[in-house]
CSV table of C-alpha atoms in Angstrom, one decimal:
chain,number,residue,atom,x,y,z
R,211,UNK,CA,29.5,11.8,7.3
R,212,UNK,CA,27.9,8.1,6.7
R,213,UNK,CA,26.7,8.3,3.1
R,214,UNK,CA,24.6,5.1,3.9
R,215,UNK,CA,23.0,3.7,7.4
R,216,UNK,CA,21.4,0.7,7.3
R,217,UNK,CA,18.6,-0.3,9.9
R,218,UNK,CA,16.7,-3.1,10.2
R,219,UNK,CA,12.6,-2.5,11.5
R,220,UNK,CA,11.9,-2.2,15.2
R,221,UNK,CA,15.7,-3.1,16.1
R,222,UNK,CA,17.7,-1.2,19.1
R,223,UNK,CA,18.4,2.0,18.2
R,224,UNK,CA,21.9,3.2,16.1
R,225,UNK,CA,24.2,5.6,17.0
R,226,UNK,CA,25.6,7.8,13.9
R,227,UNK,CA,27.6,10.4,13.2
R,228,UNK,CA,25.7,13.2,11.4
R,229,UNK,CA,25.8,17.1,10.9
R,230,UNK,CA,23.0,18.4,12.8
R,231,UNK,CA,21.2,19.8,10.1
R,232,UNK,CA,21.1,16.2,8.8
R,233,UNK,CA,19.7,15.0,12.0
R,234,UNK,CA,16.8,16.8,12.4
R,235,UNK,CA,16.0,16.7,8.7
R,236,UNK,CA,15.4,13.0,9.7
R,237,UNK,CA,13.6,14.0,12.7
R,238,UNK,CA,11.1,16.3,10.8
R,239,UNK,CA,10.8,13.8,8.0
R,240,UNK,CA,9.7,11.1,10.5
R,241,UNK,CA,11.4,8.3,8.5
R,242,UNK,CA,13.0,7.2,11.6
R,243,UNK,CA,12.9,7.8,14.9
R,244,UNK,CA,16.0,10.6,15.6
R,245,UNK,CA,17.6,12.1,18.6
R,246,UNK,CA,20.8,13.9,18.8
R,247,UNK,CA,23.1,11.9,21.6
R,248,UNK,CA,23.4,14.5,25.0
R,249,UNK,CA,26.9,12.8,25.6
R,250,UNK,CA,28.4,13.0,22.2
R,251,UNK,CA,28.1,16.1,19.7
R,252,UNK,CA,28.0,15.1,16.7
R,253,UNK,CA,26.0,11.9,16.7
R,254,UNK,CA,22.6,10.6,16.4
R,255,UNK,CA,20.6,7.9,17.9
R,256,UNK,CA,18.5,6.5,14.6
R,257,UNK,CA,16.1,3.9,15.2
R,258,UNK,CA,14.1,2.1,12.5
R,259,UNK,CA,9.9,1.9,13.4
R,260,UNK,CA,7.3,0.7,10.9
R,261,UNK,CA,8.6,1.4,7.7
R,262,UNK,CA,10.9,-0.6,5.7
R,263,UNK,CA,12.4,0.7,2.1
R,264,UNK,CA,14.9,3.0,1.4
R,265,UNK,CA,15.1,6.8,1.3
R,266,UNK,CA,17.8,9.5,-0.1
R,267,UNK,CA,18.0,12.9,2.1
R,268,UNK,CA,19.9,15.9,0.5
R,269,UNK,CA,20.2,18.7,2.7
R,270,UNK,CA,22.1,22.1,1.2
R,271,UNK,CA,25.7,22.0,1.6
R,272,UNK,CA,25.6,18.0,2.9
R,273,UNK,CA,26.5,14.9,1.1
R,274,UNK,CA,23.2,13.1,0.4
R,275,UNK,CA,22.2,10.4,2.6
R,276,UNK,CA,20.7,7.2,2.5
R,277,UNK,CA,19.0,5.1,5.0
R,278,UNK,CA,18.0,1.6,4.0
R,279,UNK,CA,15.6,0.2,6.6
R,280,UNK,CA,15.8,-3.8,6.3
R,281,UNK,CA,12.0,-5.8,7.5
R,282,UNK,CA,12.0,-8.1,10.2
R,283,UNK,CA,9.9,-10.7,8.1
R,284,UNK,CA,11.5,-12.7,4.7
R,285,UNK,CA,11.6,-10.5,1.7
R,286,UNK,CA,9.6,-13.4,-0.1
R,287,UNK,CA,6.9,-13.3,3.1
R,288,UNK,CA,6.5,-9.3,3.3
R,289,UNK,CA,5.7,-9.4,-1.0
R,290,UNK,CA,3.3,-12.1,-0.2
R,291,UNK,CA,1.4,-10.1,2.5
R,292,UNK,CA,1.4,-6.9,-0.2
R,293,UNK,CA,0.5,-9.8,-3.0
R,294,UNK,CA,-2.5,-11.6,-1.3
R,295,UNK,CA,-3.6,-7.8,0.2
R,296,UNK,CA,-4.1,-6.8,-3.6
R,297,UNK,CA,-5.0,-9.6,-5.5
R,298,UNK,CA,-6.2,-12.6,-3.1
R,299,UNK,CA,-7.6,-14.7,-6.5
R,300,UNK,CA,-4.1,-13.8,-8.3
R,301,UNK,CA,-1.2,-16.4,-8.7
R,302,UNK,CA,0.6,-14.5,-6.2
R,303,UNK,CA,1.0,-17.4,-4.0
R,304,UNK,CA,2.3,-19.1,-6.9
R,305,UNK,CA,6.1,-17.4,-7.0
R,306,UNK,CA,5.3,-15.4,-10.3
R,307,UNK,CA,8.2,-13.4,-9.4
R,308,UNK,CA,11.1,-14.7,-7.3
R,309,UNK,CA,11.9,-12.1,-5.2
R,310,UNK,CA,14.0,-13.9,-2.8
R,311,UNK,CA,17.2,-13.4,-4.3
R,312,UNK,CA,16.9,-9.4,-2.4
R,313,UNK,CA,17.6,-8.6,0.8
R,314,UNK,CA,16.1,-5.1,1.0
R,315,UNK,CA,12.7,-4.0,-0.3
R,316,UNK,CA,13.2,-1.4,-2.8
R,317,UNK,CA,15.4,-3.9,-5.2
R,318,UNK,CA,12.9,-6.7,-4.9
R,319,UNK,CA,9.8,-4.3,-5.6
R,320,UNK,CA,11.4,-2.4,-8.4
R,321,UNK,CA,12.2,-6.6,-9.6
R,322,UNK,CA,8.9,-7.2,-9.0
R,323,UNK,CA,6.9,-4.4,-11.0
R,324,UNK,CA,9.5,-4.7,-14.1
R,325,UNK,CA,9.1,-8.6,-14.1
R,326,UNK,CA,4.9,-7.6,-14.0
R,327,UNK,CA,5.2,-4.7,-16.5
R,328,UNK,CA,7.2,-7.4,-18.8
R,329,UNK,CA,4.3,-10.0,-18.7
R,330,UNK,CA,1.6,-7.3,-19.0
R,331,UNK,CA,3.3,-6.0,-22.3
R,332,UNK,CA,4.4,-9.4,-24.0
R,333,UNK,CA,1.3,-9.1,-26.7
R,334,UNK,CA,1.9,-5.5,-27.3
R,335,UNK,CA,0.3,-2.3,-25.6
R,336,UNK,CA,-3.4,-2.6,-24.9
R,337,UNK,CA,-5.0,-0.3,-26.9
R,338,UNK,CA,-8.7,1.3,-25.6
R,339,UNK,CA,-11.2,4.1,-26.8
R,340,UNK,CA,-10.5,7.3,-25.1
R,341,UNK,CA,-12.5,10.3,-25.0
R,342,UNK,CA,-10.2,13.3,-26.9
R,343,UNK,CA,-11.3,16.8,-26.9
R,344,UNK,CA,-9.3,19.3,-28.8
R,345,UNK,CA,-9.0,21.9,-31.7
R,346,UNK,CA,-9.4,20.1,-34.9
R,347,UNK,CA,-9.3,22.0,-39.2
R,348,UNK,CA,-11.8,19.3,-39.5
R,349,UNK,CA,-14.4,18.0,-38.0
R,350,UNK,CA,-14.1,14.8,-36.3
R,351,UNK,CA,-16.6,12.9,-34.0
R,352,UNK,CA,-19.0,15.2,-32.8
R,353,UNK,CA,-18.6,19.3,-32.6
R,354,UNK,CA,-18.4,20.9,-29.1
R,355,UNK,CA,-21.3,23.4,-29.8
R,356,UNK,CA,-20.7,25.8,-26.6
R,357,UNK,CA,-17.0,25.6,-26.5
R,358,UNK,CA,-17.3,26.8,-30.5
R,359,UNK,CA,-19.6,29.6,-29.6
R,360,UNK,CA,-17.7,30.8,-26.6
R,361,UNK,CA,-14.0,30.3,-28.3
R,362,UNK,CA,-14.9,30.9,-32.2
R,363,UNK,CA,-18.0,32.8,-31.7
R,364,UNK,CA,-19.2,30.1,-34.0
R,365,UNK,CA,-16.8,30.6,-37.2
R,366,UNK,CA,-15.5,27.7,-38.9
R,367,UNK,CA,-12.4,26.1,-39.0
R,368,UNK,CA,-11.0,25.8,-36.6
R,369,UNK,CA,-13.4,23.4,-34.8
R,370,UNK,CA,-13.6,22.8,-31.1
R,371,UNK,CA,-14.5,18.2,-31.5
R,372,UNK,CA,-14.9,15.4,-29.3
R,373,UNK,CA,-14.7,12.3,-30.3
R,374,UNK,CA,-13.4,8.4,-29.0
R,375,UNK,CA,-9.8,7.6,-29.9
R,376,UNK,CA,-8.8,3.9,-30.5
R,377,UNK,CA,-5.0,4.3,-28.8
R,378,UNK,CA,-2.7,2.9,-26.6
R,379,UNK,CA,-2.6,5.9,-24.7
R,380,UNK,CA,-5.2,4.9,-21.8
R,381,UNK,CA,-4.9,5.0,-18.3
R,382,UNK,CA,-3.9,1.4,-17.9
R,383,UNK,CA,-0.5,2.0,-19.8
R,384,UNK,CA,-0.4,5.3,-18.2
R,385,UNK,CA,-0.1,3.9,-14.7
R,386,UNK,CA,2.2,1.0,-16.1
R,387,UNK,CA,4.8,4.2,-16.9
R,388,UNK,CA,4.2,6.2,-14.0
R,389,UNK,CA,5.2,3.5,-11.8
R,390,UNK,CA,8.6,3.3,-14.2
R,391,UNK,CA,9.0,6.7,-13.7
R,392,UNK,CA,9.2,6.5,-10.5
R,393,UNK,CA,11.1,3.6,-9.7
R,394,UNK,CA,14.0,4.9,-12.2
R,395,UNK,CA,14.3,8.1,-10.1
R,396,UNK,CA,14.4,5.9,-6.6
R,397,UNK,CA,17.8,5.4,-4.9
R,398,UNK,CA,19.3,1.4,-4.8
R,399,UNK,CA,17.5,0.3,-7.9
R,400,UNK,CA,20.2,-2.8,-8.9
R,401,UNK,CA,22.0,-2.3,-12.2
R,402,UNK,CA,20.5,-5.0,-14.4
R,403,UNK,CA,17.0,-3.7,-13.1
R,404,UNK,CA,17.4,-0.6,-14.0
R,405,UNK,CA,18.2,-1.9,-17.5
R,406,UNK,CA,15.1,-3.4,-17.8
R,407,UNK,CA,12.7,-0.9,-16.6
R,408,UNK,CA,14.2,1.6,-18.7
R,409,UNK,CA,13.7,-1.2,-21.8
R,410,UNK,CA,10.0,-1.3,-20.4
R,411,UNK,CA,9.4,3.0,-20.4
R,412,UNK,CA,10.8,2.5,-24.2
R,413,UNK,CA,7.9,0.3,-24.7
R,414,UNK,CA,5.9,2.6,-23.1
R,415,UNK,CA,7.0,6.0,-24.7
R,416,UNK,CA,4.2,7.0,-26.8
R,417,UNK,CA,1.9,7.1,-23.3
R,418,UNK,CA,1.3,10.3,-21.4
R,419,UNK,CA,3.4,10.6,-18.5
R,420,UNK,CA,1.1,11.5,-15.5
R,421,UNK,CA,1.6,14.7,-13.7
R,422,UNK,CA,3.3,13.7,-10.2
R,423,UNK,CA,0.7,15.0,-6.8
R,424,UNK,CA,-2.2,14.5,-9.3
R,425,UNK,CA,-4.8,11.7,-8.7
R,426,UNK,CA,-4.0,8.5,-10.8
R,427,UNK,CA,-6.1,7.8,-13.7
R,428,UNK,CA,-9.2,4.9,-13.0
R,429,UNK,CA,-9.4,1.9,-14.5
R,430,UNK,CA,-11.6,-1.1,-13.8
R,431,UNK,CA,-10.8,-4.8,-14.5
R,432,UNK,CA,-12.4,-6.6,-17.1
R,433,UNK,CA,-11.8,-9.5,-19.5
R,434,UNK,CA,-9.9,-7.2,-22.0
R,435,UNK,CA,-7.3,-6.0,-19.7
R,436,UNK,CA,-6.6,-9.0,-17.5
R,437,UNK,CA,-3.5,-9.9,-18.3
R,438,UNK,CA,-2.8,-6.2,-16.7
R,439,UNK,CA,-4.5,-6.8,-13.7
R,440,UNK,CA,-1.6,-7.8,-11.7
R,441,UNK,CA,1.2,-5.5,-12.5
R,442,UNK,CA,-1.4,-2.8,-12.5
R,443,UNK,CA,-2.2,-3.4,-8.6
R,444,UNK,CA,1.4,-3.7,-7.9
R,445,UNK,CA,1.9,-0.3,-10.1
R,446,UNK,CA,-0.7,1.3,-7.5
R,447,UNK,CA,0.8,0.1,-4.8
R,448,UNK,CA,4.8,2.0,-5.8
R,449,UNK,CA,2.1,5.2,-6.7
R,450,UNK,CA,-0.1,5.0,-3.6
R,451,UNK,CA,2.5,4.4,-0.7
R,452,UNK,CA,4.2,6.0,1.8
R,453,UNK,CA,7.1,7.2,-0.4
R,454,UNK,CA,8.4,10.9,0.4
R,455,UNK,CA,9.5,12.7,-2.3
R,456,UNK,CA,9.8,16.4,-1.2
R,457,UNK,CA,10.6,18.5,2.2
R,458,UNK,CA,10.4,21.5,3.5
R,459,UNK,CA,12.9,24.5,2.5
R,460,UNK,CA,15.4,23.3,0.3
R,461,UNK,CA,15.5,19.9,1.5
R,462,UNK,CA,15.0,17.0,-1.0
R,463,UNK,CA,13.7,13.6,-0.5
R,464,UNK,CA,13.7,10.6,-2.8
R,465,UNK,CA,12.5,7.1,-1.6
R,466,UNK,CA,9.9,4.6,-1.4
R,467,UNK,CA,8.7,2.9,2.3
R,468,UNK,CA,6.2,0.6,3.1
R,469,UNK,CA,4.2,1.0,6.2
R,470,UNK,CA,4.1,-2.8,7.7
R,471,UNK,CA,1.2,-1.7,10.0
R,472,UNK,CA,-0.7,-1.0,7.1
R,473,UNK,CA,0.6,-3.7,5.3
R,474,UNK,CA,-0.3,-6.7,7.9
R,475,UNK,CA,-3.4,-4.5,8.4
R,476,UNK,CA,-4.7,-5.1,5.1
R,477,UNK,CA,-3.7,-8.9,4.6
R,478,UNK,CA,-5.4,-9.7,8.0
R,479,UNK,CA,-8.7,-8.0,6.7
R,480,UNK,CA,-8.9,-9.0,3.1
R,481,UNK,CA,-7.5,-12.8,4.1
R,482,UNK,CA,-10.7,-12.9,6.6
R,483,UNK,CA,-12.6,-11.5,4.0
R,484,UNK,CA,-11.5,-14.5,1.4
R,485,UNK,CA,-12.1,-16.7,4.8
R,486,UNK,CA,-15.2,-15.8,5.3
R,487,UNK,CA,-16.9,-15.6,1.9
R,488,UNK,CA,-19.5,-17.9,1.1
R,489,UNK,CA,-20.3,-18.5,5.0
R,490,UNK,CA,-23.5,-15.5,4.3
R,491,UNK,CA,-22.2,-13.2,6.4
R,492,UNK,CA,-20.6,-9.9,5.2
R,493,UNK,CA,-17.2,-7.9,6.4
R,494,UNK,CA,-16.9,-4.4,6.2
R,495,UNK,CA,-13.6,-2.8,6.4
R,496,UNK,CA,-13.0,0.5,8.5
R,497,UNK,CA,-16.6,0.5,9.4
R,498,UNK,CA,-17.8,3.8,10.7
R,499,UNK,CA,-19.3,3.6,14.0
R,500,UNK,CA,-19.4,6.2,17.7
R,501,UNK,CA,-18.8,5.6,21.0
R,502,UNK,CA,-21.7,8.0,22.6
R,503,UNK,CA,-24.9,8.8,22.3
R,504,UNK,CA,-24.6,12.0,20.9
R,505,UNK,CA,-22.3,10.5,18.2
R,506,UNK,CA,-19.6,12.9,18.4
R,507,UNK,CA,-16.9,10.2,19.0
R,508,UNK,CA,-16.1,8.3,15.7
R,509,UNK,CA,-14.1,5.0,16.3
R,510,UNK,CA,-13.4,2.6,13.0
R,511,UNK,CA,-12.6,-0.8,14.0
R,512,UNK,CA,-10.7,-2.5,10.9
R,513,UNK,CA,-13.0,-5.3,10.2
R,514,UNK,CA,-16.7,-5.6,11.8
R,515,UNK,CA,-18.6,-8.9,10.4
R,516,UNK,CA,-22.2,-8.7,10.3
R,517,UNK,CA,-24.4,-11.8,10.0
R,518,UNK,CA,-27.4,-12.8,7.6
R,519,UNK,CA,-29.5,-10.6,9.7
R,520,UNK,CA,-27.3,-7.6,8.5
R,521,UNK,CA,-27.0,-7.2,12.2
R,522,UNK,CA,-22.9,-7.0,13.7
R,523,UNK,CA,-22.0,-9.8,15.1
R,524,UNK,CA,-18.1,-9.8,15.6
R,525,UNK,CA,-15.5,-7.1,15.4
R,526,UNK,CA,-11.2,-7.7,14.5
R,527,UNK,CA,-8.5,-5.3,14.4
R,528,UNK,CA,-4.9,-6.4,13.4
R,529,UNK,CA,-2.1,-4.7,15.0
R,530,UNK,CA,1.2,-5.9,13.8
R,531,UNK,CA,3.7,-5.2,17.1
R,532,UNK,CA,3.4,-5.9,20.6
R,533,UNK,CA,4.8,-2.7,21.7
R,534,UNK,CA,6.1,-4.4,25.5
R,535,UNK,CA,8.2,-7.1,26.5
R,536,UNK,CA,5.7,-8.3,28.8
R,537,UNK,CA,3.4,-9.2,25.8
R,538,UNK,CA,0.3,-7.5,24.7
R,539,UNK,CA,-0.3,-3.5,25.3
R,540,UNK,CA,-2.9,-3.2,27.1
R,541,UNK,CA,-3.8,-0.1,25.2
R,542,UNK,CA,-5.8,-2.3,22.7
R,543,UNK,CA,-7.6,-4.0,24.9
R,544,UNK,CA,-9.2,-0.7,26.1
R,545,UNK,CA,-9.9,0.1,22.3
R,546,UNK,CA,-11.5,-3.0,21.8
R,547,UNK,CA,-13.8,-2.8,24.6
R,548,UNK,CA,-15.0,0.2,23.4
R,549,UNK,CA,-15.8,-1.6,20.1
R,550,UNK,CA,-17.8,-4.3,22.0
R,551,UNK,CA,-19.4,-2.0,24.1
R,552,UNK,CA,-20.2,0.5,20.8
R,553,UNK,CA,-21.4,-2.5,18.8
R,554,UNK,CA,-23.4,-4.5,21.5
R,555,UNK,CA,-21.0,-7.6,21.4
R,556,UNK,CA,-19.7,-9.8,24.1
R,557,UNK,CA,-16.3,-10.7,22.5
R,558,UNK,CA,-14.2,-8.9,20.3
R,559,UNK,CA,-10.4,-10.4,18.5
R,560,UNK,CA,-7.2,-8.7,18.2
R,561,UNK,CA,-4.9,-10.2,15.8
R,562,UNK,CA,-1.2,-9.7,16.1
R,563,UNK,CA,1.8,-11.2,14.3
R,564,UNK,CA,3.2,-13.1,16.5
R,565,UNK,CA,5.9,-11.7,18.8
R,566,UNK,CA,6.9,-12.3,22.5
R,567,UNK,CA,3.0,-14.2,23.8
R,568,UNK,CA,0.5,-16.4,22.1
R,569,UNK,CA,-3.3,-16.6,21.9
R,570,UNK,CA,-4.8,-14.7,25.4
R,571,UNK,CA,-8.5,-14.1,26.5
R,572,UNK,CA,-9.7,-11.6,28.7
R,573,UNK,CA,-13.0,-11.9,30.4
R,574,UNK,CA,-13.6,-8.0,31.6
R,575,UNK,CA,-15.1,-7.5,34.9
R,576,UNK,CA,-18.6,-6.6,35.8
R,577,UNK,CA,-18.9,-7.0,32.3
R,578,UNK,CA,-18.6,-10.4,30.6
R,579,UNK,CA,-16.8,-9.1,27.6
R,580,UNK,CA,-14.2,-11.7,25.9
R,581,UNK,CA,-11.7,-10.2,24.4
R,582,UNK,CA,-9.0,-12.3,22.5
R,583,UNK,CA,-5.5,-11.6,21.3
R,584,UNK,CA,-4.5,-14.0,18.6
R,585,UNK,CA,-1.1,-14.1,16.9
R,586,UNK,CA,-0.1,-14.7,13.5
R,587,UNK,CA,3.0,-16.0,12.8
R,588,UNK,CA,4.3,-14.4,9.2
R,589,UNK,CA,7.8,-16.1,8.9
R,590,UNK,CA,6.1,-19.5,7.3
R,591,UNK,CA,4.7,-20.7,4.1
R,592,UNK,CA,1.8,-19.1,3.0
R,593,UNK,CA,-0.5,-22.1,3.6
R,594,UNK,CA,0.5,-22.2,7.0
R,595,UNK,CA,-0.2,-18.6,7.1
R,596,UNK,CA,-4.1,-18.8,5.6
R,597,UNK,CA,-4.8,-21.5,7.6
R,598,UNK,CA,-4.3,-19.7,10.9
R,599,UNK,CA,-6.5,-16.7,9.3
R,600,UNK,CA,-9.0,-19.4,8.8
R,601,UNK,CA,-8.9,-20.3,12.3
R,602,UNK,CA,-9.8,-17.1,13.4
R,603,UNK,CA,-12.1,-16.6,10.9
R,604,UNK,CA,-14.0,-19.9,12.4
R,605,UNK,CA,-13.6,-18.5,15.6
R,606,UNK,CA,-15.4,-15.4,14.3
R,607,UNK,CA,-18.5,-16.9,13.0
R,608,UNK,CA,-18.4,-19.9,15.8
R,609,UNK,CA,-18.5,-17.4,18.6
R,610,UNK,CA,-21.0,-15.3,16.8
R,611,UNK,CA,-23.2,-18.2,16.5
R,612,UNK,CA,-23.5,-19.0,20.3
């Protein structure tokens, strides 16, 4: 059996040899696409989609296995996209962390978060007031007069308190371990990494660790905790994705993945967000909106602009691949006509990154309708890449405007 496959996103399919059981554990997980081969027993056709990372399958009475899946795009563009998507005012764009020494995602993100969680923690563990309820001999803060009567019948001591702790165990440094945690239990974490992040959970070992498969504890930004701010977003981001950790039966799954459809999805609508801001009008993300009459079919368009009069005025929706040689798939023109036609508007923009065609207009028949394709191309320098959002940003309000 191959203890590792490597794959590389949206490439030609690979043929492997695996046990069967191994196969469709794949199959089922939906990792990658995977078929058994009809000509030779024993092997599998694996072929990498939309997600990039690396996961660890163990299946009873096989040798684990791990499938690396290698992005299209520069290591050093893809943290970029994830960077500006989170923070767009941050110094992302100013190389905080040089990532470009990795080839494969996992190592550069778990680089990434440790070389974050370092900077965040150089002054020493924020420390905030947190509410702490508990069993107290003495009374402390203020006394929880229905939990007394209920538990104690109102005797005395023990008192049921509450009152505001001044600790480091809040749920800024909470999240900061969590996403230690988890990157130490991750498959392909480099040596030296590893090192630090478990140097880093040391620093962190008198927080709560948080309960994996509950929600993560809220925080909001604010002058006291800003030099958090960015490896706190980046922490999210390892807790929030796609990262499979259990499967059915007795199968186990460790891993992390990043979906780069909703990756490039969230750059392209947060960068025309930052494009558009100051211009008065307003973009909404995953705007609710239906089809019919009788508003029983829901569409949500990933960015819909509406202008000064709060009325829409232009509608986008990124889609990172051209799924055809030929260029576009036609499929998303049909979905953004039914945008255009939901919303009232005469033109509506797809945005790509850039593949096999370039920019393309449609004029629809009996109609009028515009619809644009635009293409993005995510293998230059950031600059480069904003400015192109800019342009269909101004393309956005210009049209708008007529």
């Amino acid at each position: 059996m191959t203890p590792v496959v490597e794959l590389v996103e949206h490439a030609p399919a690979v043929g492997v040899a695996l046990p069967d059981d191994v196969g469709r554990a794949l199959a089922a997980l939906r990792v990658v696409d995977a078929a058994p081969d009809p000509y030779s027993p024993g092997r599998w056709s694996l072929r990498a989609g939309s997600k990039v990372g690396a996961v660890a399958v163990a299946v009873p009475g096989h040798d684990r296995l791990t499938v690396r899946i290698v992005p299209k795009v520069p290591i050093v563009r893809l943290f970029f996209l994830l960077g500006y998507s989170l923070d767009p005012a941050g110094a992302w764009r100013d190389g905080e962390v040089d990532v470009a020494e990795h080839r494969e995602v996992l190592p550069a993100l778990a680089h990434a978060v440790e070389r974050q969680v370092d900077r965040a923690l150089r002054q020493g563990l924020l420390q905030g007031y947190r509410m702490t309820e508990e069993t107290s001999p003495v009374v402390r803060g203020r006394i929880r007069e229905a939990e007394q009567i209920r538990r104690r019948f109102g005797a005395t001591p023990p008192v049921e308190v509450a009152y505001d702790d001044f600790t480091t165990d809040i749920a800024e440094n909470r999240i900061l371990r969590a996403a230690v945690e988890r990157l130490l239990r991750l498959p392909g974490v480099p040596r030296e990494v590893r090192r630090r992040l478990l140097h880093q959970r040391a620093r962190l070992a008198d927080v709560t660790v948080l309960v994996r498969g509950r929600p993560l504890p809220e925080w909001r930004p604010s002058r006291l905790n800003a030099r958090y701010h960015h490896a706190l977003r980046l922490a999210r981001a390892v807790l929030e994705g796609a990262s499979p950790e259990h499967g059915p039966g007795g199968l186990r799954v460790e891993g992390f993945l990043f979906d780069m459809n909703k990756l490039f999805e969230d750059f392209v609508t947060v960068a025309l967000r930052e494009a558009l801001r100051g211009s008065g009008y307003v973009a909404r993300f995953q705007d609710p909106l239906h089809l019919d009459e009788a508003r029983t079919v829901r569409m949500r368009p990933d960015l819909v602009l509406y202008g000064p009069d709060r009325a829409p005025c232009a509608v986008a929706d990124a889609k990172y691949k051209a799924e055809r040689r030929g260029g576009y798939p036609d499929a998303d023109l049909y979905q953004m006509l039914a945008y255009c036609t939901a919303l009232g508007l005469g033109e509506g923009h797809l945005v790509y990154a850039k593949g096999n065609a370039g920019h393309a207009a449609h004029r629809v028949r009996h109609a009028g309708t515009v619809l644009h394709q635009h293409a993005l191309d995510l293998d230059q320098e950031p600059v480069g890449l904003l400015a192109e959002v800019g342009e269909v940003a101004e393309r956005l309000i210009g049209r708008s405007r007529v």
